[in-house]
């Protein structure tokens, strides 16, 4: 994997508990972040949080039929957006700093959901999730509760593809050769612009790869977010605002 965007350190939970975390947030190379469209924050989640987070994931697993909109059959999905520790992960200062740097204006935590590729599943074609109103108004993060790599369906991505030229919006499948297969440890967090080309990968081993997918939206998106939140199973309060 390309290690340019790795960051070591960062045992930094919620600001009210770890006020020193602002120094770690300042370590992010914002110029490189904007250039590549992603950052992999190493060891961002405190190690002693991981077992309770895994328990929260497993307790929140719901079959596809119990979600407002059916979910993919080759993934395990967990509804855990009301769990206090999950909410604390979403507010890690270093994570908020990276998301805010990409969004560039006041933003809010829109949703969080647990996802895990099942054995023999998880393969996705390269795609963009797309911003809504302007480039950069939507940022995603994957916080990993288990080690991840090629053997259990980790994310792959193509750095720098989040601001394509107008004539380059189509994703050519031949670009797979440019994709980087990420790997890392439980506690790492991937933060990326929603327009970055990325995809999940086949989980050939069946080894567990629990994570939470977090969405951060620019403040201007809040009204439209509320109109569709119920379709995504969002139960959490999204009124809190964060500064970039």
Short mmCIF file of C-alpha atoms in Angstrom, two decimals:
data_model
loop_
_atom_site.label_atom_id
_atom_site.label_comp_id
_atom_site.label_asym_id
_atom_site.label_seq_id
_atom_site.Cartn_x
_atom_site.Cartn_y
_atom_site.Cartn_z
CA UNK A 1 0.00 0.00 0.00
CA UNK A 2 1.01 3.64 -0.52
CA UNK A 3 2.19 4.81 2.89
CA UNK A 4 2.25 8.53 2.09
CA UNK A 5 -0.95 9.19 3.98
CA UNK A 6 -0.28 7.05 7.07
CA UNK A 7 -0.23 8.70 10.47
CA UNK A 8 1.13 7.11 13.62
CA UNK A 9 0.05 7.95 17.12
CA UNK A 10 -3.43 9.14 17.97
CA UNK A 11 -4.89 7.46 21.03
CA UNK A 12 -7.40 10.29 21.01
CA UNK A 13 -11.02 9.69 21.94
CA UNK A 14 -13.64 12.37 22.42
CA UNK A 15 -12.37 15.89 23.08
CA UNK A 16 -13.97 16.13 26.50
CA UNK A 17 -11.89 13.14 27.64
CA UNK A 18 -8.63 13.82 25.79
CA UNK A 19 -8.07 17.58 25.50
CA UNK A 20 -4.48 17.03 24.30
CA UNK A 21 -5.74 15.47 21.07
CA UNK A 22 -5.69 18.80 19.20
CA UNK A 23 -1.92 18.42 18.82
CA UNK A 24 -2.40 15.08 17.09
CA UNK A 25 -5.01 16.58 14.77
CA UNK A 26 -2.47 19.22 13.78
CA UNK A 27 -0.15 16.45 12.54
CA UNK A 28 -2.33 15.81 9.48
CA UNK A 29 -0.64 16.92 6.26
CA UNK A 30 -3.58 18.89 4.85
CA UNK A 31 -1.87 19.65 1.55
CA UNK A 32 -1.26 15.96 0.90
CA UNK A 33 -4.76 15.14 2.10
CA UNK A 34 -6.28 17.44 -0.52
CA UNK A 35 -3.92 16.09 -3.18
CA UNK A 36 -4.66 12.41 -2.54
CA UNK A 37 -8.25 12.70 -1.32
CA UNK A 38 -7.76 10.37 1.64
CA UNK A 39 -5.76 9.74 4.79
CA UNK A 40 -5.26 6.52 6.74
CA UNK A 41 -5.06 7.42 10.42
CA UNK A 42 -3.06 4.73 12.18
CA UNK A 43 -3.97 3.67 15.74
CA UNK A 44 -6.61 6.39 15.93
CA UNK A 45 -8.94 4.34 18.16
CA UNK A 46 -7.64 3.57 21.68
CA UNK A 47 -6.82 -0.13 22.00
CA UNK A 48 -9.01 -0.58 25.08
CA UNK A 49 -12.05 0.60 23.11
CA UNK A 50 -11.84 -2.15 20.51
CA UNK A 51 -13.43 -5.06 22.39
CA UNK A 52 -16.48 -3.00 23.48
CA UNK A 53 -16.80 -1.69 19.92
CA UNK A 54 -16.75 -5.22 18.52
CA UNK A 55 -19.42 -6.20 21.05
CA UNK A 56 -21.54 -3.23 19.99
CA UNK A 57 -21.17 -4.24 16.35
CA UNK A 58 -22.23 -7.84 16.99
CA UNK A 59 -25.17 -6.78 19.17
CA UNK A 60 -26.48 -4.44 16.48
CA UNK A 61 -26.44 -6.85 13.53
CA UNK A 62 -29.78 -6.87 11.71
CA UNK A 63 -30.86 -9.06 8.79
CA UNK A 64 -31.54 -7.30 5.52
CA UNK A 65 -35.32 -7.54 5.97
CA UNK A 66 -35.21 -5.41 9.14
CA UNK A 67 -33.60 -2.39 7.48
CA UNK A 68 -35.77 0.31 5.88
CA UNK A 69 -34.07 -0.50 2.56
CA UNK A 70 -32.76 -4.04 1.92
CA UNK A 71 -29.00 -4.48 2.29
CA UNK A 72 -26.55 -6.52 0.25
CA UNK A 73 -26.69 -10.26 1.02
CA UNK A 74 -22.91 -10.69 1.07
CA UNK A 75 -22.40 -8.17 3.88
CA UNK A 76 -23.21 -8.16 7.58
CA UNK A 77 -24.84 -4.85 8.57
CA UNK A 78 -25.06 -3.47 12.11
CA UNK A 79 -27.30 -0.69 13.41
CA UNK A 80 -25.24 0.91 16.17
CA UNK A 81 -25.56 4.67 15.78
CA UNK A 82 -26.92 5.10 19.32
CA UNK A 83 -24.02 3.32 21.03
CA UNK A 84 -22.07 5.87 23.15
CA UNK A 85 -18.65 4.45 22.31
CA UNK A 86 -19.43 4.37 18.59
CA UNK A 87 -20.54 7.99 18.84
CA UNK A 88 -17.27 8.81 20.61
CA UNK A 89 -15.27 7.24 17.78
CA UNK A 90 -17.13 9.43 15.31
CA UNK A 91 -16.01 12.48 17.32
CA UNK A 92 -12.32 11.64 17.69
CA UNK A 93 -10.55 15.00 17.24
CA UNK A 94 -8.07 13.67 14.69
CA UNK A 95 -10.95 12.21 12.66
CA UNK A 96 -12.98 15.42 12.82
CA UNK A 97 -9.88 17.37 11.81
CA UNK A 98 -9.38 15.25 8.69
CA UNK A 99 -13.05 15.36 7.73
CA UNK A 100 -13.21 19.11 8.29
CA UNK A 101 -10.10 19.71 6.22
CA UNK A 102 -11.72 17.95 3.26
CA UNK A 103 -15.16 19.57 3.63
CA UNK A 104 -13.79 23.06 4.26
CA UNK A 105 -16.85 24.46 6.07
CA UNK A 106 -19.05 23.77 9.08
CA UNK A 107 -20.24 20.18 8.96
CA UNK A 108 -22.20 17.56 10.85
CA UNK A 109 -22.10 13.85 11.60
CA UNK A 110 -24.84 12.47 9.37
CA UNK A 111 -24.81 8.72 9.89
CA UNK A 112 -22.85 5.70 11.04
CA UNK A 113 -23.47 2.05 10.25
CA UNK A 114 -21.60 -1.20 10.83
CA UNK A 115 -20.44 -3.17 7.80
CA UNK A 116 -18.58 -6.44 7.42
CA UNK A 117 -18.00 -8.48 4.22
CA UNK A 118 -18.95 -12.12 4.61
CA UNK A 119 -16.67 -14.91 3.48
CA UNK A 120 -16.80 -15.10 -0.32
CA UNK A 121 -18.55 -11.72 -0.48
CA UNK A 122 -17.77 -8.04 -0.33
CA UNK A 123 -16.50 -7.52 -3.87
CA UNK A 124 -17.45 -4.14 -5.35
CA UNK A 125 -16.65 -2.48 -8.63
CA UNK A 126 -14.69 0.75 -8.48
CA UNK A 127 -17.06 3.65 -7.89
CA UNK A 128 -17.56 7.09 -6.43
CA UNK A 129 -20.14 7.81 -3.71
CA UNK A 130 -20.38 11.39 -5.03
CA UNK A 131 -20.77 14.72 -3.33
CA UNK A 132 -24.28 16.18 -3.28
CA UNK A 133 -24.25 19.93 -3.89
CA UNK A 134 -20.59 20.75 -4.54
CA UNK A 135 -17.32 18.82 -4.76
CA UNK A 136 -16.10 18.04 -1.27
CA UNK A 137 -19.33 18.47 0.68
CA UNK A 138 -19.40 14.78 1.63
CA UNK A 139 -16.68 12.81 3.43
CA UNK A 140 -16.71 9.16 4.42
CA UNK A 141 -14.68 7.35 7.05
CA UNK A 142 -14.14 3.65 7.74
CA UNK A 143 -13.11 2.87 11.31
CA UNK A 144 -11.76 -0.68 11.52
CA UNK A 145 -12.44 -2.91 14.53
CA UNK A 146 -10.42 -5.83 13.12
CA UNK A 147 -7.15 -6.08 11.19
CA UNK A 148 -7.76 -5.60 7.47
CA UNK A 149 -6.04 -6.49 4.22
CA UNK A 150 -6.35 -8.43 0.99
CA UNK A 151 -7.29 -11.63 2.85
CA UNK A 152 -10.50 -10.24 4.37
CA UNK A 153 -11.90 -7.73 1.91
CA UNK A 154 -10.21 -4.42 2.71
CA UNK A 155 -10.91 -1.26 0.74
CA UNK A 156 -8.97 -0.43 -2.40
CA UNK A 157 -8.77 3.05 -3.88
CA UNK A 158 -7.08 5.23 -6.50
CA UNK A 159 -5.38 8.29 -4.93
CA UNK A 160 -6.05 11.68 -6.45
CA UNK A 161 -9.20 10.71 -8.37
CA UNK A 162 -11.59 12.84 -6.31
CA UNK A 163 -11.38 15.89 -8.60
CA UNK A 164 -11.60 14.46 -12.13
CA UNK A 165 -11.60 16.58 -15.23
CA UNK A 166 -15.10 17.06 -16.72
CA UNK A 167 -14.30 14.60 -19.51
CA UNK A 168 -13.01 11.96 -17.08
CA UNK A 169 -16.07 11.23 -14.95
CA UNK A 170 -16.52 7.76 -16.43
CA UNK A 171 -14.72 5.06 -14.46
CA UNK A 172 -12.85 2.73 -16.78
CA UNK A 173 -12.59 -0.76 -15.30
CA UNK A 174 -9.06 -0.93 -16.67
CA UNK A 175 -8.13 1.50 -13.91
CA UNK A 176 -8.05 -1.47 -11.50
CA UNK A 177 -4.32 -1.63 -12.15
CA UNK A 178 -3.97 1.78 -10.47
CA UNK A 179 -5.88 0.79 -7.33
CA UNK A 180 -4.07 0.53 -4.00
CA UNK A 181 -5.09 -2.33 -1.70
CA UNK A 182 -5.15 -0.96 1.83
CA UNK A 183 -4.05 -2.94 4.86
CA UNK A 184 -3.69 -2.18 8.52
CA UNK A 185 -4.62 -2.92 12.08
CA UNK A 186 -7.73 -2.73 14.21
CA UNK A 187 -8.00 0.86 15.39
CA UNK A 188 -7.01 2.47 12.09
CA UNK A 189 -9.42 4.87 10.37
CA UNK A 190 -9.62 5.63 6.65
CA UNK A 191 -10.99 9.09 5.82
CA UNK A 192 -11.77 9.92 2.20
CA UNK A 193 -13.57 12.36 -0.08
CA UNK A 194 -16.81 10.82 -1.36
CA UNK A 195 -15.73 11.52 -4.95
CA UNK A 196 -12.58 9.40 -4.59
CA UNK A 197 -12.66 6.19 -6.65
CA UNK A 198 -12.77 3.26 -4.24
CA UNK A 199 -14.35 -0.15 -3.64
CA UNK A 200 -14.66 -3.02 -1.23
CA UNK A 201 -12.76 -6.20 -2.06
CA UNK A 202 -13.62 -9.89 -1.94
CA UNK A 203 -13.19 -11.52 1.47
CA UNK A 204 -11.68 -14.87 0.38
CA UNK A 205 -10.70 -16.08 3.85
CA UNK A 206 -13.92 -15.35 5.69
CA UNK A 207 -11.91 -13.70 8.47
CA UNK A 208 -13.79 -11.03 10.36
CA UNK A 209 -13.44 -7.44 9.18
CA UNK A 210 -15.83 -5.38 11.26
CA UNK A 211 -15.89 -1.65 10.63
CA UNK A 212 -18.17 1.34 10.87
CA UNK A 213 -18.91 3.51 7.85
CA UNK A 214 -19.29 7.14 8.95
CA UNK A 215 -20.70 9.98 6.87
CA UNK A 216 -19.91 13.67 7.41
CA UNK A 217 -21.84 16.29 5.43
CA UNK A 218 -21.43 20.03 4.94
CA UNK A 219 -23.93 22.00 7.02
CA UNK A 220 -25.82 23.06 3.88
CA UNK A 221 -26.85 19.44 3.34
CA UNK A 222 -28.73 19.07 6.63
CA UNK A 223 -32.25 19.76 5.36
CA UNK A 224 -31.99 17.22 2.55
CA UNK A 225 -30.34 14.75 4.93
CA UNK A 226 -33.34 14.88 7.25
CA UNK A 227 -35.69 14.05 4.37
CA UNK A 228 -33.97 10.73 3.67
CA UNK A 229 -32.44 9.77 7.03
CA UNK A 230 -35.22 7.30 7.82
CA UNK A 231 -34.49 5.37 4.62
CA UNK A 232 -30.94 4.79 5.84
CA UNK A 233 -31.96 3.71 9.33
CA UNK A 234 -30.50 6.84 10.96
CA UNK A 235 -31.68 7.27 14.55
CA UNK A 236 -28.93 9.48 16.00
CA UNK A 237 -29.20 13.20 16.63
CA UNK A 238 -27.48 15.12 13.83
CA UNK A 239 -27.87 18.66 15.17
CA UNK A 240 -24.29 19.03 16.45
CA UNK A 241 -21.97 21.14 14.28
CA UNK A 242 -18.22 20.96 13.85
CA UNK A 243 -15.79 23.56 12.54
CA UNK A 244 -13.30 22.70 9.76
#
